Coordinates of C-alpha atoms in Angstrom, one line a residue:
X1 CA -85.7 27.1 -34.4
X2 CA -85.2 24.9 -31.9
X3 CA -81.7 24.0 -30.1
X4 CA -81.0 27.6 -29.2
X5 CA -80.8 28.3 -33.4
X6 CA -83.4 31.1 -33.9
X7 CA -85.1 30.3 -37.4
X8 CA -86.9 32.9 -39.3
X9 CA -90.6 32.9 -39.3
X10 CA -93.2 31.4 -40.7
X11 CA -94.7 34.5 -42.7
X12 CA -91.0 35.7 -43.8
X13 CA -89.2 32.6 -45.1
X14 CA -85.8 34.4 -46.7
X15 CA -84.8 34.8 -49.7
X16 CA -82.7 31.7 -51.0
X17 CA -79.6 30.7 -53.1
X18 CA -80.5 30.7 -56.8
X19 CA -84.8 31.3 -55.5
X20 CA -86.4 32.4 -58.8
X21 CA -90.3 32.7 -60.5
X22 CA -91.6 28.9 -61.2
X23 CA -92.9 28.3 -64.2
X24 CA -96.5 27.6 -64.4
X25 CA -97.2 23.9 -64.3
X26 CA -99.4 21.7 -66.2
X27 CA -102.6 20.2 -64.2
X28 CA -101.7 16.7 -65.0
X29 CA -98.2 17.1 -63.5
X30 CA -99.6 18.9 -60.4
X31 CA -102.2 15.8 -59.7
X32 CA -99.5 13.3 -59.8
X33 CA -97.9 15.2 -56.8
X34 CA -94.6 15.4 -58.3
X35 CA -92.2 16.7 -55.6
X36 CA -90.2 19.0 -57.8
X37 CA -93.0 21.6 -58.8
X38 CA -94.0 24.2 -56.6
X39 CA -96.2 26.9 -59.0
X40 CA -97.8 29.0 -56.4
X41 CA -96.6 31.1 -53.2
X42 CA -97.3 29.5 -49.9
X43 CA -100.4 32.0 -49.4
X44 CA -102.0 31.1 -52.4
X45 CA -105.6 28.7 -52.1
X46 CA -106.2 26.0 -53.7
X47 CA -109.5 23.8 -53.3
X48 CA -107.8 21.0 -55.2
X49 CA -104.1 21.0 -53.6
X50 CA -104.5 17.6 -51.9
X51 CA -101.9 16.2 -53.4
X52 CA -99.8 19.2 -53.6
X53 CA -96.9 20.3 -51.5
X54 CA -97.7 20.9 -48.0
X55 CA -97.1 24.6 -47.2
X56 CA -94.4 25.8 -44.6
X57 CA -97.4 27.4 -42.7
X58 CA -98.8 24.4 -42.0
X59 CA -96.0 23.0 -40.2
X60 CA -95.7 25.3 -37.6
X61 CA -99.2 25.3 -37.0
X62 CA -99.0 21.6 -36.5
X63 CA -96.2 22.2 -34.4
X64 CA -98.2 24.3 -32.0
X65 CA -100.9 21.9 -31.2
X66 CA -98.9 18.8 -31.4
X67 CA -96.0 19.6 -29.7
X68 CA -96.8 18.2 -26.0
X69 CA -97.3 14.8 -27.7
X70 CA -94.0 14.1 -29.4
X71 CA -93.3 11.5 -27.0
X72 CA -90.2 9.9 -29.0
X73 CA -88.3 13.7 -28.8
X74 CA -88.5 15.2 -26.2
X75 CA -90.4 13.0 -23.8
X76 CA -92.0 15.9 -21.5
X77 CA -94.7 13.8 -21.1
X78 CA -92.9 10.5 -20.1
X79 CA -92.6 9.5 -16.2
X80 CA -89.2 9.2 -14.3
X81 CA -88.7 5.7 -14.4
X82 CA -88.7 6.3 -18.5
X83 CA -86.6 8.9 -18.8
X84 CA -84.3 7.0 -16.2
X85 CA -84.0 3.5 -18.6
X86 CA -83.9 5.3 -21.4
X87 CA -81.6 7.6 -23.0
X88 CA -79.5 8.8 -24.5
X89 CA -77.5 9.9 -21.5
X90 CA -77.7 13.4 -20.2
X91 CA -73.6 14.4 -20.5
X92 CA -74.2 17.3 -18.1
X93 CA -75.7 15.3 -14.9
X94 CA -73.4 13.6 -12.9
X95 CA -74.1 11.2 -10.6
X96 CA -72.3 10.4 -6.7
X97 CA -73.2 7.0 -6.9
X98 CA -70.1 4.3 -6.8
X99 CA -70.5 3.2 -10.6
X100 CA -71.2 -0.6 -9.4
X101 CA -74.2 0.8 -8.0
X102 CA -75.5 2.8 -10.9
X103 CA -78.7 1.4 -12.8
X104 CA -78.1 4.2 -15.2
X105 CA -76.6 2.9 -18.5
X106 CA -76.7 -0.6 -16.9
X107 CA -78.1 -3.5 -18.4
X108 CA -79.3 -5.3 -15.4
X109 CA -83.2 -4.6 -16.6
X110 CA -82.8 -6.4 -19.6
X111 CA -80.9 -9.3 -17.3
X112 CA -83.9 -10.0 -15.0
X113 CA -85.7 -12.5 -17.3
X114 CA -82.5 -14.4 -18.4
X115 CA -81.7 -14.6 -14.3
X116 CA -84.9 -16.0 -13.5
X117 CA -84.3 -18.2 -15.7
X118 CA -81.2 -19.6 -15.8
X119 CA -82.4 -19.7 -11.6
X120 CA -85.0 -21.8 -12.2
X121 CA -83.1 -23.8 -14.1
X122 CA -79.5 -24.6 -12.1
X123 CA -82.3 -25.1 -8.8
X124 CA -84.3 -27.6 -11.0
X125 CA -80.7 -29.8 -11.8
X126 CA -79.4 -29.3 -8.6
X127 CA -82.6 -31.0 -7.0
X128 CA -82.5 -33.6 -9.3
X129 CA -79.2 -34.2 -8.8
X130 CA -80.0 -34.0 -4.7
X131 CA -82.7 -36.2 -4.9
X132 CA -83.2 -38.3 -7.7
X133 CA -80.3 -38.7 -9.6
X134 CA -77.0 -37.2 -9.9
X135 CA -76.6 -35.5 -12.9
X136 CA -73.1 -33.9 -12.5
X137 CA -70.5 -34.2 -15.2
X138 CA -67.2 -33.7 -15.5
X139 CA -65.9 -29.8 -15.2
X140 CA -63.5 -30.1 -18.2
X141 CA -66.4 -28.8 -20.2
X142 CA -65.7 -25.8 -18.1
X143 CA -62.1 -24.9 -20.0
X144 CA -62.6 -25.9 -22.9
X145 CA -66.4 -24.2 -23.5
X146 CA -64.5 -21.2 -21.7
X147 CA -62.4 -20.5 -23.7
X148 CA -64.7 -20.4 -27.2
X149 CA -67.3 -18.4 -25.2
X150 CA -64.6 -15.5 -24.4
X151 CA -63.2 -15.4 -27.8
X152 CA -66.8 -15.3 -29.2
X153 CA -68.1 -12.5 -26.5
X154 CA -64.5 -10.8 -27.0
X155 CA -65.4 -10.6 -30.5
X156 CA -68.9 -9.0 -30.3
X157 CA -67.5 -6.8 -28.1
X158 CA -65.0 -5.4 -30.6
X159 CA -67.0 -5.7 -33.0
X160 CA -70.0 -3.8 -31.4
X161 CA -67.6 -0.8 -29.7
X162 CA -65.9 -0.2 -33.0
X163 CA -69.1 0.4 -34.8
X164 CA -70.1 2.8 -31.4
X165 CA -66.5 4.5 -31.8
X166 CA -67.1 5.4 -35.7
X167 CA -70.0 7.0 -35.1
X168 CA -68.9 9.2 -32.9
X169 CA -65.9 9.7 -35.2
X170 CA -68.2 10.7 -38.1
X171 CA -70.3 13.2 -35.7
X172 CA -67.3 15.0 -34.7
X173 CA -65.9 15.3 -38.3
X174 CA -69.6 16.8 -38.7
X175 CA -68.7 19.4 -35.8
X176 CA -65.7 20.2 -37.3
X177 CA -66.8 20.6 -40.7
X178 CA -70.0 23.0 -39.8
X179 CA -67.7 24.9 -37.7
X180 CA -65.8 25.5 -41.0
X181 CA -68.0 26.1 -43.5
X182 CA -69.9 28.5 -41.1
X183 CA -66.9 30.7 -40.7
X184 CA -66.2 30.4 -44.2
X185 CA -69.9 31.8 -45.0
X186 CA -70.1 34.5 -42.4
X187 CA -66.4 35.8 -42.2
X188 CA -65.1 35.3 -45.7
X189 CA -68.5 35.3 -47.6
X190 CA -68.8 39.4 -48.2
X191 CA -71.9 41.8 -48.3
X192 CA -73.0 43.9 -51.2
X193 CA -74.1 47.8 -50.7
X194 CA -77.5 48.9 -50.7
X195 CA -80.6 46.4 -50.3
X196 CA -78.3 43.8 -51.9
X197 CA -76.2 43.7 -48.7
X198 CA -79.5 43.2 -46.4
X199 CA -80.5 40.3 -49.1
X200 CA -76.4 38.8 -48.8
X201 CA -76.8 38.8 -45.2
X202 CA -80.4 36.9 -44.9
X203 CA -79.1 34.2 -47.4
X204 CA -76.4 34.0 -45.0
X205 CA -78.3 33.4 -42.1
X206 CA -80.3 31.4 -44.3
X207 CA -77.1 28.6 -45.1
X208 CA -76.2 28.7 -41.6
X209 CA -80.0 27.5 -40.7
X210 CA -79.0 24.7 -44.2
X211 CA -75.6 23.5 -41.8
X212 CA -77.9 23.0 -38.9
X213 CA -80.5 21.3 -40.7
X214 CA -78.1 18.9 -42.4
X215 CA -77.0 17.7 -39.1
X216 CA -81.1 17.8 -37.4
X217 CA -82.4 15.8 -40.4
X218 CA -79.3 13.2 -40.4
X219 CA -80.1 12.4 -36.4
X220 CA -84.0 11.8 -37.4
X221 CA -82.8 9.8 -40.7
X222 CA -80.4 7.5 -38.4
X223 CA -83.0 7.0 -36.2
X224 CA -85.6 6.3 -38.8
X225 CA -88.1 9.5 -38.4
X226 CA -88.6 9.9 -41.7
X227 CA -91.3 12.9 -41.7
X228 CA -90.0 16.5 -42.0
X229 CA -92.3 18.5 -39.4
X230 CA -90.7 17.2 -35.9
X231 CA -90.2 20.1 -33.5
X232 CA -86.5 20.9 -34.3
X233 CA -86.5 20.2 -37.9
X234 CA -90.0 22.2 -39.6
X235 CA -88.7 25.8 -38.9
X236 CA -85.2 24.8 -40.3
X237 CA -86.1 23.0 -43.7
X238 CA -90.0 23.2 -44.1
X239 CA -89.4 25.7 -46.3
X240 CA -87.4 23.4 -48.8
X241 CA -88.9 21.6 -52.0
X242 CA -88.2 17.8 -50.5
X243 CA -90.0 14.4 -50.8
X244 CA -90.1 14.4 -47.1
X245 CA -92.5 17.2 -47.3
X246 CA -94.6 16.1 -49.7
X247 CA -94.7 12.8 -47.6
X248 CA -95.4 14.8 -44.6
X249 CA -98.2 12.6 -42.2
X250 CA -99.0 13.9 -39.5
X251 CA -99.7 10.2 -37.7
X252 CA -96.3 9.7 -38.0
X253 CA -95.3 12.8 -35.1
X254 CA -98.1 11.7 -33.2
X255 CA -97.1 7.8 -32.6
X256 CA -100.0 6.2 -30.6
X257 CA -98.8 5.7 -26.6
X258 CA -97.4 2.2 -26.1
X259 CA -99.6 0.3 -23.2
X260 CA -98.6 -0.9 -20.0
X261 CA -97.5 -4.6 -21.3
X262 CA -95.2 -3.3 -24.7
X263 CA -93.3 -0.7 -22.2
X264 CA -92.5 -3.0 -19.9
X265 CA -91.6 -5.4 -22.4
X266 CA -89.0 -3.3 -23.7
X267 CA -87.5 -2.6 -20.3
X268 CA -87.5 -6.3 -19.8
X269 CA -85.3 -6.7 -23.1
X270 CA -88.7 -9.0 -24.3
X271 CA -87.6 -9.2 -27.9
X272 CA -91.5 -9.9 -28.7
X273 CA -92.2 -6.7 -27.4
X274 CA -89.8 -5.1 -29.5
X275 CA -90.8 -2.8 -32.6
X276 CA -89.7 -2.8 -35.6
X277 CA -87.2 0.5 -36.2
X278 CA -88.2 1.4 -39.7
X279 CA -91.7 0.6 -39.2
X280 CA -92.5 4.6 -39.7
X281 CA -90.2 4.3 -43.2
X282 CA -92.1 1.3 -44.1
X283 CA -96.0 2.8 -43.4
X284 CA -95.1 6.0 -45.5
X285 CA -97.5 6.8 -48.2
X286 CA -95.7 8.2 -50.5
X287 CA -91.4 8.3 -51.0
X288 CA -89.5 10.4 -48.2
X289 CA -87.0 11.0 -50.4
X290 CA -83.5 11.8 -48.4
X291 CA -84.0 14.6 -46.9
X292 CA -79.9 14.9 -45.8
X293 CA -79.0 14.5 -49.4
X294 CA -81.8 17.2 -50.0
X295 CA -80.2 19.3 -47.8
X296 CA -77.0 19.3 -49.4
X297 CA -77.7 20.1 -52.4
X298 CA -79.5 23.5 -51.1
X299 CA -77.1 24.3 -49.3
X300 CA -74.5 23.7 -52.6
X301 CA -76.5 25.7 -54.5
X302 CA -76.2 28.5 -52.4
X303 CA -72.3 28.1 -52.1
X304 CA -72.5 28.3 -56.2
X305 CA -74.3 31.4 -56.3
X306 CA -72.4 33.2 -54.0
X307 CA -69.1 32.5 -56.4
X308 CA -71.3 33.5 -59.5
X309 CA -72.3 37.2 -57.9
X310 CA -68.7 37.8 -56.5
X311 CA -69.2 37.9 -52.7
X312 CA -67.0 34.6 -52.2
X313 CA -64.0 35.7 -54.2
X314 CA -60.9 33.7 -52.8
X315 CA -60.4 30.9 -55.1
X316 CA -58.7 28.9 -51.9
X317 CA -62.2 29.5 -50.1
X318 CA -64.3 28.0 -53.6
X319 CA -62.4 25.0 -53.4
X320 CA -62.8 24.7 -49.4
X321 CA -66.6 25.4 -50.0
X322 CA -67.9 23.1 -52.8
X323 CA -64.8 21.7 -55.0
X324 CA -63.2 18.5 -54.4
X325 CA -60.4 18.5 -56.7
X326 CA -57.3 16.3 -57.4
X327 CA -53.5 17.6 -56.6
X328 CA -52.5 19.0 -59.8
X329 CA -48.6 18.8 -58.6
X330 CA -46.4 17.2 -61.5
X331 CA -45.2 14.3 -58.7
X332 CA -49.2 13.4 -58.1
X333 CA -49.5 10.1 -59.1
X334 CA -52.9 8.4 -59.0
X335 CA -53.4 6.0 -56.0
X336 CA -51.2 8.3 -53.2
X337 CA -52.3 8.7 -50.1
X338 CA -55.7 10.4 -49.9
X339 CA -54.1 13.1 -48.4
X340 CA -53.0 14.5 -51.9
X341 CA -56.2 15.2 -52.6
X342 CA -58.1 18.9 -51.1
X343 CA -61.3 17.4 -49.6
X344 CA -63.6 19.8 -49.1
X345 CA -66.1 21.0 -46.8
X346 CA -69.2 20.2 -48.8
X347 CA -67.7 16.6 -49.6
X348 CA -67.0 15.8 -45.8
X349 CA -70.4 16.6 -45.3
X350 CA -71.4 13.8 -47.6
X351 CA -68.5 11.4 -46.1
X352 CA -70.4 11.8 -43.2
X353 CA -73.8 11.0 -44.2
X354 CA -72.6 7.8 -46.2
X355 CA -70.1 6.9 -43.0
X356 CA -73.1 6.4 -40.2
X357 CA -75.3 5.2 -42.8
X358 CA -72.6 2.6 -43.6
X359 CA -72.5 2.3 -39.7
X360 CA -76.1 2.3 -39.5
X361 CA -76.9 -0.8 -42.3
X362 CA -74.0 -3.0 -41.7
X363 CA -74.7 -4.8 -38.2
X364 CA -73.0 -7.9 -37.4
X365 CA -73.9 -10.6 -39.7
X366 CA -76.9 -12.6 -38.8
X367 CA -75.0 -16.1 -38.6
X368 CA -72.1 -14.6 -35.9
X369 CA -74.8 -13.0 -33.7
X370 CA -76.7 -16.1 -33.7
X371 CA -73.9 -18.1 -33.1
X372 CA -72.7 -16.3 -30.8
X373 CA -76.3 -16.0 -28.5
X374 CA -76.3 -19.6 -28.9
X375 CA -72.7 -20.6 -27.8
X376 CA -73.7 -18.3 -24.6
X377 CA -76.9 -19.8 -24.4
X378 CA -75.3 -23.5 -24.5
X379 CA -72.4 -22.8 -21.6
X380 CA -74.9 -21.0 -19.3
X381 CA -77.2 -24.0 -19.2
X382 CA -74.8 -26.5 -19.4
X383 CA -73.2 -24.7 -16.1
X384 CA -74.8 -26.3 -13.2
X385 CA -74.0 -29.8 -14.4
X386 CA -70.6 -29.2 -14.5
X387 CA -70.9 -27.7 -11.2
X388 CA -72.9 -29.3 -9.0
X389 CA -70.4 -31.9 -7.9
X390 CA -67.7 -29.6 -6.5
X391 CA -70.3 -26.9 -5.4
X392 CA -73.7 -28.8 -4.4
X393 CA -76.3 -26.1 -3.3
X394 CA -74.1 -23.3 -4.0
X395 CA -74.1 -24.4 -7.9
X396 CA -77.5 -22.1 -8.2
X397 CA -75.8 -18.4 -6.9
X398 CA -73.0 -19.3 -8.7
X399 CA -74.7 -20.3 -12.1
X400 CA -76.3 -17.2 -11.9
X401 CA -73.5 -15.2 -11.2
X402 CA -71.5 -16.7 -14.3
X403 CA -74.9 -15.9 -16.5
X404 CA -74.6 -12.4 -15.2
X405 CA -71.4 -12.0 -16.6
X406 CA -71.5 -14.0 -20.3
X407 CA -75.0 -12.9 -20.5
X408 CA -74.9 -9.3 -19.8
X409 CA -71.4 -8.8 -22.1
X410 CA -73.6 -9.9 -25.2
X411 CA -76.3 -7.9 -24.3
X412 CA -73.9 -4.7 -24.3
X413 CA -72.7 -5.1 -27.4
X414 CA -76.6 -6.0 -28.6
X415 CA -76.8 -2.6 -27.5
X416 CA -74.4 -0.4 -28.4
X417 CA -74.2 -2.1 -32.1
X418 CA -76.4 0.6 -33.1
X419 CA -75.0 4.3 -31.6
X420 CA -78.0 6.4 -33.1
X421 CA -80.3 4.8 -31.3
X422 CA -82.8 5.7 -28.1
X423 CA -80.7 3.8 -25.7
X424 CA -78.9 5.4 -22.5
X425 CA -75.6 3.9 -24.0
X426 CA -76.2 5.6 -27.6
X427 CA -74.4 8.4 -28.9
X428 CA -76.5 11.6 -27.5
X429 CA -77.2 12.8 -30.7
X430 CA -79.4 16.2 -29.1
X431 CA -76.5 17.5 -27.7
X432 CA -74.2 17.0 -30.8
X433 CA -77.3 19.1 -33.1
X434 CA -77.3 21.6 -29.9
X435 CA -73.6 22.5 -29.9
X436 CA -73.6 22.9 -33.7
X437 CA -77.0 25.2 -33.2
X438 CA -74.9 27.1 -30.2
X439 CA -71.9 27.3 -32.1
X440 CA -73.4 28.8 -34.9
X441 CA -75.0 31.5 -32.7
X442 CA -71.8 32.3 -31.6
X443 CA -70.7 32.7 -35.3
X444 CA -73.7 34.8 -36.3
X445 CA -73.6 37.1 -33.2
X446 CA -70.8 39.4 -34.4
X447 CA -70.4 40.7 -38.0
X448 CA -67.2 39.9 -39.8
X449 CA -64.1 41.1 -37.3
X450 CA -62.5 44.6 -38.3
X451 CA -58.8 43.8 -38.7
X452 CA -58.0 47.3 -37.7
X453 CA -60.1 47.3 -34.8
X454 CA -58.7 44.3 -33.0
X455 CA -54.8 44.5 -34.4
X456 CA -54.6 48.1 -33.4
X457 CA -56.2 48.4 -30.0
X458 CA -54.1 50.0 -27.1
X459 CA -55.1 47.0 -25.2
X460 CA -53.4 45.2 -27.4
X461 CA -50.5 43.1 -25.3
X462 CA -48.6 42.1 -28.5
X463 CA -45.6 40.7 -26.4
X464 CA -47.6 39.7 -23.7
X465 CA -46.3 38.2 -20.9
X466 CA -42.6 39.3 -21.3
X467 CA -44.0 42.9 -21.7
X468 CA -47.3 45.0 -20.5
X469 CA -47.1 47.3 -23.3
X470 CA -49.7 47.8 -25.6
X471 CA -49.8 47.8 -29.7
X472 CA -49.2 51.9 -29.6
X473 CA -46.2 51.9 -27.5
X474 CA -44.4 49.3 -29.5
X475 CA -45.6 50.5 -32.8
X476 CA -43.4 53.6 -31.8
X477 CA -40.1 51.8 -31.4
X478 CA -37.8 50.4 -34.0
X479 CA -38.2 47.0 -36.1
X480 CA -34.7 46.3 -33.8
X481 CA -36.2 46.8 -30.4
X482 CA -39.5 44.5 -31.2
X483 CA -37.0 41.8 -32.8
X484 CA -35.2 42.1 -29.7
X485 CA -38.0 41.8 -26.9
X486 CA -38.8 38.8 -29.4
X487 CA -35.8 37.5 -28.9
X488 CA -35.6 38.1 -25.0
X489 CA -38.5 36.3 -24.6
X490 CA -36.6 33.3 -25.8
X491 CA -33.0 34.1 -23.8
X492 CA -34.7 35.2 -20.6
X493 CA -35.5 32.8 -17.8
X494 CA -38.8 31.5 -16.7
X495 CA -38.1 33.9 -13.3
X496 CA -37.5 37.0 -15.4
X497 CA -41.1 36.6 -16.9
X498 CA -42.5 37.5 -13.6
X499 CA -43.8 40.4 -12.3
X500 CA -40.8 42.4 -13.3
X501 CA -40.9 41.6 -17.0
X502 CA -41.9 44.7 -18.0
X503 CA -38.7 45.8 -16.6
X504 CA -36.4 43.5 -19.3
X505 CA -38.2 44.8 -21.8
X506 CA -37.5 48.7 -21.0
X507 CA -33.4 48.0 -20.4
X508 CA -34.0 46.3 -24.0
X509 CA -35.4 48.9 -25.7
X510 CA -33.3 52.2 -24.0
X511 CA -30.3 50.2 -25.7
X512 CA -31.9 49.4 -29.3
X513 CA -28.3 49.1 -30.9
X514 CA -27.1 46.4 -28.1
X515 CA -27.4 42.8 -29.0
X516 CA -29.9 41.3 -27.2

């Protein structure tokens, strides 16, 4: 696995939640391709498998020769000046540079067409107006235009930052909710003796591989890769009975390199030059399914077989697991707050995949960001009338300037309206999947804490800082003395907890009937 996440491999795929024998199937189901039969092990030959499900094999082995030409994931192959304009950002460099001076992040390439233009334009009516004939009008245009523009931009702006802040919103919930279910599966999910226990812990490892790939296959979903085979996706859930697999194309992780005129085009903000972003959804074959959706329920099914063979036995962890299950206090009334109700781990999951997708599919209405592009539009080139008069020659720099500023404030929130996106200003999706990959390594690295081997250690500073005795020398005084350093920690100054704590403490406990 990619992402620091080690998946197992290819010729050792592990055992899985509720994984039993497959029935045979008939011919005429298998050469219809249907997605939900899978008769044979992956090293089984066939001569007449074309349409059947592509094996987990395969994918790694297309991994291997394709992997220096997945341009649109990990761009090793791209030149600076791509990885510079495009993004998203890298949160771990940081740049010296005065931030008025930074290109990084900034829109200014996609504002050098509009400023040629709106320059040719204001240097066209001011020579008119120089020599042929004045075309100034009056500059009251200027307030009352003004203000609609500002309340227009001021609403795209909103509009565009709030859809940017919810989707960072729903990632982090994501975080939050893998790094729950993860402890719930490795710390309260238990191991069985024997061979069982060896089987319990690779199904373990397996789910935590299911919590990563739920995230991995929802960044490729919101940014319209539909195919199941990209680099840090195959090891993690090529092993999985999906649509997406049985769409698998292999065109579709090799994208043909864009020429010279399209990628400059696209720096350029050229809206002809602009693909379409579900073009690779659209030239699919055969149905992609939804591979998140997939996910989940693999990952449920394993979280229902561990309750059915007793190694998740606390009913409070069932319900934080898979349940979602109404308040069944006598005062529970139907339509309270939503905090009555024990929302569960495998149910956030889904609240977060139908949260960006809502995110994702509700843009701006066509007839405000039209309206809007055109009420710019209109003030811009209506400008150097209004100004010439007052300003003569200097109407052109200061046309332009004014475009900079209306022009570039739409074109931000053009930008950021979609978070999941390529763009240096969209939510940097990588790093998200990598902390949940890391985090989970952190989980997995250590079995399930020993109570007694942490609680009882002589390093153990269990009134730490008032006291520099460990968990032995305590455990040998009275319930009266501990209550009592307890309570001096409280009643003794901020000075006493200095280097001579340690001496409060002792006068406490020689004197364990004196009222502390």
């Amino acid at each position: 696995m990619t992402d620091g996440h080690s998946a197992p491999a290819p010729d050792a795929a592990p055992a899985t939640a509720g994984d039993h024998t497959a029935a045979p199937v008939p011919a005429d189901v298998r050469a219809h391709g249907d997605h939900h039969t899978q008769s044979q092990p992956h090293g089984l030959k066939e001569q007449d498998s074309a349409e059947r499900l592509t094996p987990r094999p395969t994918f790694m082995e297309h991994l291997a020769t394709s992997r220096d030409s997945q341009f649109h994931l990990d761009r090793q192959d791209s030149s600076e000046l791509d990885r510079y304009f495009h993004g998203p950002r890298d949160m771990d460099k940081h740049s010296k540079w005065p931030i008025f001076l930074r290109m990084h992040g900034s829109v200014t390439p996609k504002m050098i067409l509009p400023m040629l233009w709106v320059a040719g334009w204001s240097t066209a009516v001011t020579l008119i107006s120089a020599k042929v004939h004045d075309l100034s009008i009056s500059n009251i245009l200027l307030t009352v235009l003004g203000f609609v523009v500002g309340l227009a931009l001021s609403f795209r702006s909103s509009t565009a930052y709030e859809r940017w802040a919810d989707g960072r919103k729903y990632w982090s919930q994501l975080i939050q909710t893998s790094r729950n279910l993860a402890r719930t599966i490795w710390i309260n999910t238990g191991e069985r003796e024997g061979d069982l226990g060896k089987e319990d812990l690779l199904r373990k490892i397996s789910a935590m591989n299911l919590i990563l790939s739920f995230a991995v296959a929802l960044k490729h979903k919101l940014r319209f890769e539909p195919d199941i085979a990209y680099e840090d996706l195959a090891g993690l859930a090529g092993h999985l009975d999906t649509f997406a697999r049985d769409a698998h194309d292999r065109n579709i992780i090799n994208p043909k390199a864009k020429t010279l005129w399209k990628s400059a085009g696209e720096y350029l903000g050229v809206s002809f030059a602009e693909s379409n972003p579900r073009k690779l959804i659209k030239r699919s074959k055969k149905p992609i399914g939804h591979l998140p959706l997939e996910i989940l329920n693999h990952l449920s099914a394993y979280v229902d077989s561990i309750v059915a063979n007793g190694t998740l036995v606390s009913t409070l962890h069932q319900g934080q697991a898979s349940k979602k299950k109404k308040n069944t206090d006598p005062i529970y009334k139907p339509g309270q707050n939503a905090n009555q109700m024990t929302v569960t781990m495998l149910a956030v999951f889904n609240e977060v995949l139908t949260g960006t997708e809502r995110v994702l599919d509700t843009p701006l209405p066509t007839a405000y960001s039209i309206a809007i592009a055109q009420i710019s539009w209109i003030y811009v080139l209506v400008l150097p009338f209004q100004l010439y008069a007052s300003l003569r020659w200097v109407t052109i720099p200061a046309s332009m300037v004014a475009a900079y500023i209306i022009l570039g404030l739409a074109t931000i929130g053009s930008e950021i309206e979609n978070p999941f996106g390529q763009d240096v200003n969209d939510l940097p999706l990588e790093v998200y999947c990598r902390q949940i990959a890391l985090e989970l390594d952190v989980i997995t690295a250590t079995p399930r804490p020993n109570v007694e081997d942490f609680m009882t250690r002589a390093d153990n500073l269990v009134l730490f800082p008032l006291s520099q005795n460990g968990y032995d020398e305590w455990k040998d005084r009275s319930v009266e003395d501990i209550r009592g350093a307890l309570r001096a920690k409280v009643v003794a100054s901020p000075t006493a907890l200095g280097s001579d704590a340690s001496t409060v403490v002792a006068s406490i406990s020689t004197q364990p009937k004196q009222s502390v």
